[in-house]
Structure formats: C-alpha cells, structure tokens
XYZ file of C-alpha atoms in Angstrom:
90
model
C 70.584 -230.100 -7.021
C 70.772 -226.598 -5.992
C 73.737 -224.497 -7.560
C 75.730 -222.252 -5.304
C 75.135 -218.660 -6.134
C 77.956 -216.087 -5.666
C 76.915 -212.594 -4.311
C 78.600 -209.967 -6.586
C 76.821 -206.953 -5.142
C 73.541 -204.951 -5.308
C 71.383 -208.179 -5.020
C 73.086 -209.728 -8.045
C 74.410 -213.162 -8.198
C 76.334 -215.627 -10.482
C 76.308 -219.398 -10.418
C 79.653 -220.087 -8.724
C 80.487 -223.187 -10.927
C 80.397 -220.950 -13.943
C 83.057 -218.559 -12.825
C 86.499 -218.937 -14.366
C 88.277 -215.932 -13.059
C 87.930 -212.931 -10.719
C 90.355 -210.077 -11.721
C 91.215 -206.692 -10.709
C 90.276 -204.053 -13.525
C 93.273 -201.739 -13.022
C 95.570 -202.945 -15.789
C 95.561 -202.164 -19.544
C 94.887 -205.959 -20.499
C 91.913 -206.061 -18.229
C 90.574 -202.748 -19.925
C 91.042 -204.487 -23.307
C 89.096 -207.529 -22.060
C 86.305 -205.173 -21.048
C 86.265 -203.340 -24.330
C 86.376 -206.449 -26.331
C 83.457 -207.932 -24.390
C 81.475 -204.649 -24.802
C 82.067 -204.760 -28.498
C 80.904 -208.504 -28.662
C 77.981 -207.848 -26.529
C 79.178 -210.200 -23.789
C 79.549 -207.517 -21.111
C 77.210 -207.497 -18.001
C 77.545 -204.460 -15.917
C 76.268 -204.634 -12.507
C 78.101 -201.721 -10.786
C 74.900 -199.458 -10.633
C 77.108 -196.537 -11.797
C 79.866 -196.991 -9.368
C 83.498 -197.615 -10.179
C 84.342 -201.057 -11.410
C 86.453 -202.860 -8.823
C 86.210 -206.515 -10.047
C 85.937 -208.286 -13.363
C 84.405 -211.673 -13.374
C 84.901 -214.090 -16.333
C 82.564 -216.902 -16.820
C 82.937 -220.226 -18.626
C 80.498 -218.789 -21.391
C 83.053 -216.092 -22.036
C 80.914 -213.371 -20.492
C 82.661 -210.521 -18.635
C 80.752 -209.179 -15.509
C 81.734 -205.897 -13.989
C 81.196 -205.636 -10.118
C 81.584 -202.561 -7.811
C 82.735 -205.066 -5.163
C 86.476 -205.219 -4.519
C 88.045 -208.282 -6.311
C 89.456 -209.494 -3.003
C 86.046 -209.549 -1.467
C 84.491 -211.362 -4.281
C 87.253 -213.801 -4.072
C 86.863 -214.463 -0.450
C 83.156 -214.918 -1.066
C 83.854 -217.482 -3.864
C 86.361 -219.376 -1.695
C 84.016 -219.490 1.275
C 81.179 -220.635 -1.050
C 83.266 -223.448 -2.577
C 84.541 -224.587 0.821
C 80.951 -224.591 2.486
C 78.228 -224.234 -0.222
C 75.392 -224.109 2.158
C 76.549 -221.221 4.312
C 74.954 -217.764 4.001
C 77.000 -215.037 2.451
C 77.614 -211.564 3.651
C 76.049 -208.632 1.891
C-alpha cells in the first residue's frame, strides 16, 4: 500500500501518517523545541537557507524545519488526508 507523501517544499516530502503536528515557529517555546532537537540530533532543516516558516513534528520525535508557511503545509496535509490520491500543489 502506498503511503501518502506531504510536500514540505523544495522537492522534500514526509510520510503524512508520521506527522504529529505542524506549528508556527514564532514563539519562544517553539524556538526551544528547535534548539533541543538540534542538540539531540533530531533536527532536519529543509529550508535551503531561507527563513523557517513551519515546524513539523513527527511520531519519531524528529523536528523538521520548512520554509513553507505553516498554514500552507496544514492545508496540504488536510487535503492529502481527505483525498490521498490527489496531486499536491508545488
């Protein structure tokens, strides 16, 4: 069975079933989450040097930084869950 992949920007995808949370990075608690993940070597940065606009937390406790707005990633995730076979926008 194919697992639905969530586009998180710049050709990067994550298995949608593994996503626990999609968060905005602009608060102090989210900055701490990012710093702790970096220290524990659980941080995956796919921003390509751009500003972090979304933090994605997976069920394996990895933290993924994306340059795509959290609202955009959330809407892609919701559309993917509702219709797993539909193509995603870039």
